[in-house]
Coordinates of N, CA, C and O in Angstrom, one line a residue:
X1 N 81.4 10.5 61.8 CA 80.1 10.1 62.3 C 79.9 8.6 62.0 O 80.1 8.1 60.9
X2 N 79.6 8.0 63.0 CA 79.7 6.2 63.0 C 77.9 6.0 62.3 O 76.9 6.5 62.7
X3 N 78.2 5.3 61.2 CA 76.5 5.0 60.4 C 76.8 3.9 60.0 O 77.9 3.5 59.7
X4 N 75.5 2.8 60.1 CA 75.8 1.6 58.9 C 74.8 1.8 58.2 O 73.7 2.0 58.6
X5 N 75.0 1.8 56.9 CA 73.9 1.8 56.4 C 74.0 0.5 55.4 O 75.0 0.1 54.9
X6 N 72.4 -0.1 55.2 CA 71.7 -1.3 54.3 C 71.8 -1.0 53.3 O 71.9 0.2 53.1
X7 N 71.8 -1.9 51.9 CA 71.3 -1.7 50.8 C 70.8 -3.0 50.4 O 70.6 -4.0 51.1
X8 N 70.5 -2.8 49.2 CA 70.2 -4.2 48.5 C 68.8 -5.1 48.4 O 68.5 -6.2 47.8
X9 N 68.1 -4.3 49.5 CA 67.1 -4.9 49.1 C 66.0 -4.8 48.2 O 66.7 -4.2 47.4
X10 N 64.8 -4.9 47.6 CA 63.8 -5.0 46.9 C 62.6 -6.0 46.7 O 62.1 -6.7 47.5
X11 N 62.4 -5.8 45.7 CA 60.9 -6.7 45.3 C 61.3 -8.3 44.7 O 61.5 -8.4 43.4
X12 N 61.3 -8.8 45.0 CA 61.7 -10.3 44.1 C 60.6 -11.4 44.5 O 59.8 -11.5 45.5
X13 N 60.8 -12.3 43.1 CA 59.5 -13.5 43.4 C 60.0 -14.7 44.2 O 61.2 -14.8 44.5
X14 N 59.0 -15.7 44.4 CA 59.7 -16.7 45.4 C 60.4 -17.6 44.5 O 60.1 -18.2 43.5
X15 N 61.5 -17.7 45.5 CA 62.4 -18.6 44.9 C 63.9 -18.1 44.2 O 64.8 -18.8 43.7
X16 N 63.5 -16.5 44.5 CA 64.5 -15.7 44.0 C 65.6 -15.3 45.1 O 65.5 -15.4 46.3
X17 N 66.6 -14.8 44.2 CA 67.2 -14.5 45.3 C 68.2 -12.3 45.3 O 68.5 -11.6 44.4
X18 N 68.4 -12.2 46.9 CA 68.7 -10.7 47.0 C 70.3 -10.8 47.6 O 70.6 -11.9 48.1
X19 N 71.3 -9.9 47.6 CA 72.1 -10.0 48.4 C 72.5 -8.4 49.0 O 73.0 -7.4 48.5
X20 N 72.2 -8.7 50.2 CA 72.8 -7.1 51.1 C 73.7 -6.7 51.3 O 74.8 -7.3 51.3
X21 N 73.7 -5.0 51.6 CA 74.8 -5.0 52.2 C 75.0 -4.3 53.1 O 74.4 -3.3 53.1
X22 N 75.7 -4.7 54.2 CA 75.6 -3.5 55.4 C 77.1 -2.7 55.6 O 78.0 -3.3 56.1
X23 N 77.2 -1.4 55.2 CA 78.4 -0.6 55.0 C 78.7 0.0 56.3 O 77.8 0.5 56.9
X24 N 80.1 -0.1 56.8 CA 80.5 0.8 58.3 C 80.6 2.3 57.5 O 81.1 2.4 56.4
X25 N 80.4 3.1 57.9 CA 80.9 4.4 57.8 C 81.2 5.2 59.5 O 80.6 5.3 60.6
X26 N 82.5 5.5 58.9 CA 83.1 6.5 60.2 C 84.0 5.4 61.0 O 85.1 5.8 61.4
X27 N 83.8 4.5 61.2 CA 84.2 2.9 61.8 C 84.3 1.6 60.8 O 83.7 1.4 59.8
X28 N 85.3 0.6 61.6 CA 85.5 -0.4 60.5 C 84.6 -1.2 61.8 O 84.3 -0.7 62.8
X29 N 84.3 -2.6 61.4 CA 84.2 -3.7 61.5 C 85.1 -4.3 62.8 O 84.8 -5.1 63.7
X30 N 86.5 -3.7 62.5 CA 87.2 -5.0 63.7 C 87.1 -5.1 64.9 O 87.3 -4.1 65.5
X31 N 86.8 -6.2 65.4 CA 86.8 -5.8 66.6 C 84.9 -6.6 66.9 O 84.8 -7.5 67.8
X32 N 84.1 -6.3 66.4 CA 82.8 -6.2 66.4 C 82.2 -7.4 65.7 O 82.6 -7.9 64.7
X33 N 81.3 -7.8 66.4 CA 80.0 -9.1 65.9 C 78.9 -8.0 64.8 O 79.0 -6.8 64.9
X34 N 78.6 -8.2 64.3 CA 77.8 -7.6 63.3 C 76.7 -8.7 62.8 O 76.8 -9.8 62.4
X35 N 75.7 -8.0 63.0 CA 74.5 -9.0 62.6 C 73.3 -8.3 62.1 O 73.0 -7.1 62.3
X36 N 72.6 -9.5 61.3 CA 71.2 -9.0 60.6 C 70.1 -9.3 61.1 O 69.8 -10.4 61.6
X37 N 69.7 -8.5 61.1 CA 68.0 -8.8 62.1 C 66.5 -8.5 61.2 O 66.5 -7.5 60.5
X38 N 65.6 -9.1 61.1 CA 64.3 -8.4 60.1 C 63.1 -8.5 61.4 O 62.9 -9.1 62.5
X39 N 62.7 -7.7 60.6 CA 60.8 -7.4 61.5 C 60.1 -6.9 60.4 O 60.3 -6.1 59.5
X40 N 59.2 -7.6 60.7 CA 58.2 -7.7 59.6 C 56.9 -7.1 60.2 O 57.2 -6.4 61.1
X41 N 55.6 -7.2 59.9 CA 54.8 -6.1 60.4 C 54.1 -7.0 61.0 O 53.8 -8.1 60.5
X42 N 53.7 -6.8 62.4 CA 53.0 -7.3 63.5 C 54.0 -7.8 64.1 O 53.7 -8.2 65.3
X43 N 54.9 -8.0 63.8 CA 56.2 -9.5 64.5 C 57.3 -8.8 65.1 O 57.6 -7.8 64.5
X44 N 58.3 -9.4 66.4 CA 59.1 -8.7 66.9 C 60.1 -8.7 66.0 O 59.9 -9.5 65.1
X45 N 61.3 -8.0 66.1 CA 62.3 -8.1 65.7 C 63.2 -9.6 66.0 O 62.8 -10.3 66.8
X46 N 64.1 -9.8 65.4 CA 64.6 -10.9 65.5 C 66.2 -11.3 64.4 O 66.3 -11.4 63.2
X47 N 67.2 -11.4 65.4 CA 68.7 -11.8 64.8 C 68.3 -13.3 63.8 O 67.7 -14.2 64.2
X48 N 68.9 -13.2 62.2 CA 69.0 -14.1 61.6 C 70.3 -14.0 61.3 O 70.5 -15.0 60.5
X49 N 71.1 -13.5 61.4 CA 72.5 -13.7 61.2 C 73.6 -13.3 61.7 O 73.4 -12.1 62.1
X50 N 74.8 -13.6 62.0 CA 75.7 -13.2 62.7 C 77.3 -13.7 62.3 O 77.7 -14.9 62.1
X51 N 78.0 -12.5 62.3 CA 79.7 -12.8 62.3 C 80.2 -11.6 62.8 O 80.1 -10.4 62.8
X52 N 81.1 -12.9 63.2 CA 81.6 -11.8 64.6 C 82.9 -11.6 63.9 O 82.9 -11.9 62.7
X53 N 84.4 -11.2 64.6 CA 85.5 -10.7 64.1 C 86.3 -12.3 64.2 O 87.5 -12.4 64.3
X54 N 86.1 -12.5 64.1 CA 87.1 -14.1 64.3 C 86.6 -14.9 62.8 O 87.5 -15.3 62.1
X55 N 85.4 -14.9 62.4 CA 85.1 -15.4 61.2 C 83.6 -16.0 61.4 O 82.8 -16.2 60.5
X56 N 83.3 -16.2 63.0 CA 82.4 -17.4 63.0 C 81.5 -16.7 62.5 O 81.6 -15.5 62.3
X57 N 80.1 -17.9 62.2 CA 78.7 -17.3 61.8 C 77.4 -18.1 62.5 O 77.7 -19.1 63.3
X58 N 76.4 -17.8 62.3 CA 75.3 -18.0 62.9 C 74.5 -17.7 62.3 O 74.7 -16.5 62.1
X59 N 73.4 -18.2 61.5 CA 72.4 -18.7 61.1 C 71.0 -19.0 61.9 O 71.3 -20.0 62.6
X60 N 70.0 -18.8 62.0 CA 68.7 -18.6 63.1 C 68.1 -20.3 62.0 O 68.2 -20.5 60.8
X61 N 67.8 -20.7 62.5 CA 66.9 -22.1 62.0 C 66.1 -21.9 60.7 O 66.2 -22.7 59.8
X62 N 64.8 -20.5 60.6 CA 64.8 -20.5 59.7 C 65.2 -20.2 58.1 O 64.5 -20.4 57.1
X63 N 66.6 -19.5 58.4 CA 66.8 -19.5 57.0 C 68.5 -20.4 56.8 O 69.2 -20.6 55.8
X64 N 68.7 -20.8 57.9 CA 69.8 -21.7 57.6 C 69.7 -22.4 56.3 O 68.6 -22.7 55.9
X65 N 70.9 -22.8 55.8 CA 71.0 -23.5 54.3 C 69.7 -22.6 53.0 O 69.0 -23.2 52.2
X66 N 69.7 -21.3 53.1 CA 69.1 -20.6 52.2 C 70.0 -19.4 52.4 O 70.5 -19.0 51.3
X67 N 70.3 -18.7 53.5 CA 70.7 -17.7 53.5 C 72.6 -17.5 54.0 O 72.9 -18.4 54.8
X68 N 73.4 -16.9 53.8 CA 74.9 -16.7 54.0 C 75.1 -15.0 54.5 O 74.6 -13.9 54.2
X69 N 76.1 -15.5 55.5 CA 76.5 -14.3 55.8 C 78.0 -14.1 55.9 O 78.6 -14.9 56.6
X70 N 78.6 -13.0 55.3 CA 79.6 -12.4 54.7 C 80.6 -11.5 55.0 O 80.1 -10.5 54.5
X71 N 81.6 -11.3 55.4 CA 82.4 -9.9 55.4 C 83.9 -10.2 54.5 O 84.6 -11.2 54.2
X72 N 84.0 -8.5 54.1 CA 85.1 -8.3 53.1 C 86.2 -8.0 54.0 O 86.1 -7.8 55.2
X73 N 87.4 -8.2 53.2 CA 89.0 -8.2 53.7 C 88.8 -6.7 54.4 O 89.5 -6.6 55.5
X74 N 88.2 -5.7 54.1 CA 88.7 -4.4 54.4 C 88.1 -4.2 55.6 O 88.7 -3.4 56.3
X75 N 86.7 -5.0 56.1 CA 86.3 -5.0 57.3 C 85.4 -3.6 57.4 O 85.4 -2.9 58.4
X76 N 84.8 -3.4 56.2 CA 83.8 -2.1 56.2 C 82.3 -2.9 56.0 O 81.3 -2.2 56.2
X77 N 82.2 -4.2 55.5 CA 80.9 -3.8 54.5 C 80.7 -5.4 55.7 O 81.3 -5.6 56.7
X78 N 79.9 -6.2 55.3 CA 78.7 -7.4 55.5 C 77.9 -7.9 54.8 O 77.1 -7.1 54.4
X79 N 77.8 -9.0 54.4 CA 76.9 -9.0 53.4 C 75.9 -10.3 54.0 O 76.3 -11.1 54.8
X80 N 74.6 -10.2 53.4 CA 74.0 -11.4 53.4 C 73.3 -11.8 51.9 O 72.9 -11.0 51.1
X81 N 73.2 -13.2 51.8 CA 73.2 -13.9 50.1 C 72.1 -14.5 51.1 O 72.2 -15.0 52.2
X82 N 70.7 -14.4 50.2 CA 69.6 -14.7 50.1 C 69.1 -15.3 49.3 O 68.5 -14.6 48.5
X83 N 69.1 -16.9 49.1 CA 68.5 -17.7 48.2 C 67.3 -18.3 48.5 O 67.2 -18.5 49.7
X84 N 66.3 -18.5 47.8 CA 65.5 -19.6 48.0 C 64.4 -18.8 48.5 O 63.4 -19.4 49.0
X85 N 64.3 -17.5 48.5 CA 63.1 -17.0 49.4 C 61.9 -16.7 49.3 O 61.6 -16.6 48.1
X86 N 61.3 -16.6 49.9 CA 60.0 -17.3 50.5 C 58.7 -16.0 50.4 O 58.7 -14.9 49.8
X87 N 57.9 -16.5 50.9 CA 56.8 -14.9 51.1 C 57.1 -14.4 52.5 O 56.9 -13.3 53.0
X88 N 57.6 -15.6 53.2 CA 57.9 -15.2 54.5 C 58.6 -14.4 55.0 O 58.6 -13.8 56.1
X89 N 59.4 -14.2 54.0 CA 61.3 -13.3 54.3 C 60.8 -12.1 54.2 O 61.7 -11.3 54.4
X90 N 59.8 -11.6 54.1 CA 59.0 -10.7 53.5 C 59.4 -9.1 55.0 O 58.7 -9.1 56.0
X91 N 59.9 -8.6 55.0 CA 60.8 -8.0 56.4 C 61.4 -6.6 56.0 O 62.0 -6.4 55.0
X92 N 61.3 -6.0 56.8 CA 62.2 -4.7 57.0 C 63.8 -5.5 57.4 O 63.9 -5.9 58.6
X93 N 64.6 -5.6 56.8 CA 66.2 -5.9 57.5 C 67.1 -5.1 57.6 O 67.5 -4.6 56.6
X94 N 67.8 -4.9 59.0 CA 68.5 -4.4 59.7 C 69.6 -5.1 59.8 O 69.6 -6.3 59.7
X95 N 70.9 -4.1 60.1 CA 72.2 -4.8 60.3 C 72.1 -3.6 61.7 O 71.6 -2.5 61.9
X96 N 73.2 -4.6 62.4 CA 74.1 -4.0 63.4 C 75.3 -4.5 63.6 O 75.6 -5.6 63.1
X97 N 76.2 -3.6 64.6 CA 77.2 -3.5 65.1 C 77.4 -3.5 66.5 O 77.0 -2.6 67.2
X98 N 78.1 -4.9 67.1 CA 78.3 -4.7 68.8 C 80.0 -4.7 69.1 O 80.9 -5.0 68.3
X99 N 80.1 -4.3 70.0 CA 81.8 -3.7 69.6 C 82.6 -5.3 71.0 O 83.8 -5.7 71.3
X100 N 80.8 -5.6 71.4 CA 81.5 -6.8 72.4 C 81.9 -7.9 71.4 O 82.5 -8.9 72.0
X101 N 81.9 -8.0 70.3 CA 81.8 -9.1 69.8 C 81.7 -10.7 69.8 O 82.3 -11.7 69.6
X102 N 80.3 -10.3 70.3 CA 79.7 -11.4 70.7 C 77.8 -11.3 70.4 O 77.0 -10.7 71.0
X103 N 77.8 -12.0 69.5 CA 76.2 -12.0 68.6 C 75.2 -12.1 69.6 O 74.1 -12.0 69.1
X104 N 75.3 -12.4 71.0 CA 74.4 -12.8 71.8 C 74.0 -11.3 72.2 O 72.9 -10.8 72.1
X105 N 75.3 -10.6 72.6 CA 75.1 -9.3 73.6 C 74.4 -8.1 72.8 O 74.2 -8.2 71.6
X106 N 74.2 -7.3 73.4 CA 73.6 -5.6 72.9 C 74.6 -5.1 72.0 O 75.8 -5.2 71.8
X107 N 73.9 -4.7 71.5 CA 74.5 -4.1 69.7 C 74.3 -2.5 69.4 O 73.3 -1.8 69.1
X108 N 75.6 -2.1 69.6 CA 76.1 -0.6 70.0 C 74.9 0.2 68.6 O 73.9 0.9 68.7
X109 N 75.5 -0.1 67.5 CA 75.5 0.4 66.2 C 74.2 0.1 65.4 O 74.3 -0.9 64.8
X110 N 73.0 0.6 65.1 CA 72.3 0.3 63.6 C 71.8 1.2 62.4 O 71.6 2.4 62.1
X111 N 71.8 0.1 61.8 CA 71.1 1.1 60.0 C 69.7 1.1 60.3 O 68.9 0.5 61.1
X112 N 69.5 2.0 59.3 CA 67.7 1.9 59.1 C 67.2 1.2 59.0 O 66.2 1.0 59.6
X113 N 67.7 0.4 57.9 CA 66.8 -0.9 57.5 C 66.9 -0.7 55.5 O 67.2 0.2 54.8
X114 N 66.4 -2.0 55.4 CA 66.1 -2.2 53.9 C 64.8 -3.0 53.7 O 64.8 -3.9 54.5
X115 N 63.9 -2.9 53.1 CA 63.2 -3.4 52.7 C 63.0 -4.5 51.6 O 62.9 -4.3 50.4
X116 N 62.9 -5.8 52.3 CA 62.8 -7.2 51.5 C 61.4 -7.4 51.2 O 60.7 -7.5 52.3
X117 N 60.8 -7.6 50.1 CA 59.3 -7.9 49.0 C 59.0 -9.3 48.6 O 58.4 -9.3 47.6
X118 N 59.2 -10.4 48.9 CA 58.6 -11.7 48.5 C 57.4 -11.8 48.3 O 56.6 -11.8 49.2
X119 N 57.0 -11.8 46.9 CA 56.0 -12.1 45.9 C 55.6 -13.6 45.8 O 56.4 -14.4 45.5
X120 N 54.7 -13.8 46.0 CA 54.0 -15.5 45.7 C 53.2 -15.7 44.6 O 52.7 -16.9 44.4

């Protein structure tokens, strides 16, 4: 059964920092763009991160140079490193999986979500 599931997130104050993780189960990684997305309450959803199978990454303007995004040799997991954050980061975040590998296109695969808490 193909699942990704999130972890890692919680309650932290500003200026703190979380790091995620988005795990393949049933399926690896290769092959596939894999990206993080948050929605927060009243606000659409929205891609803040992306790497695809080649290495590249992508970064959305607002958390460039705060936030990193990650994958391990085994090509199961994802990570994102969250520094510096804000009250704004304040978001339900989601990872997916697109098997086009290409961060722009529709994204076959998602987790539930994790829940990010920035305190001020």
């Amino acid at each position: 059964q193909v699942q990704l599931v999130e972890s890692g997130g919680g309650l932290v104050q500003t200026g703190g920092s979380l790091k995620l993780s988005c795990l393949a189960s049933g399926f690896t990684f290769d092959g596939y763009a894999v990206g993080w997305f948050r929605q927060a309450p009243g606000n659409a959803q929205s891609l803040i991160a992306c790497i695809n199978d080649n290495g590249a990454t992508y970064l959305s303007t607002p958390v460039s140079g705060r936030f990193t995004i990650s994958g391990d040799k085994s090509k199961t997991t994802v990570y994102l490193q969250m520094n510096s954050l804000k009250p704004w980061d304040t978001a339900v975040y989601l990872c997916a999986a697109s098997r086009t590998n290409y961060c722009e296109n529709d994204y076959d695969y998602w987790g539930r979500g994790t829940q990010v808490t920035v305190s001020s």
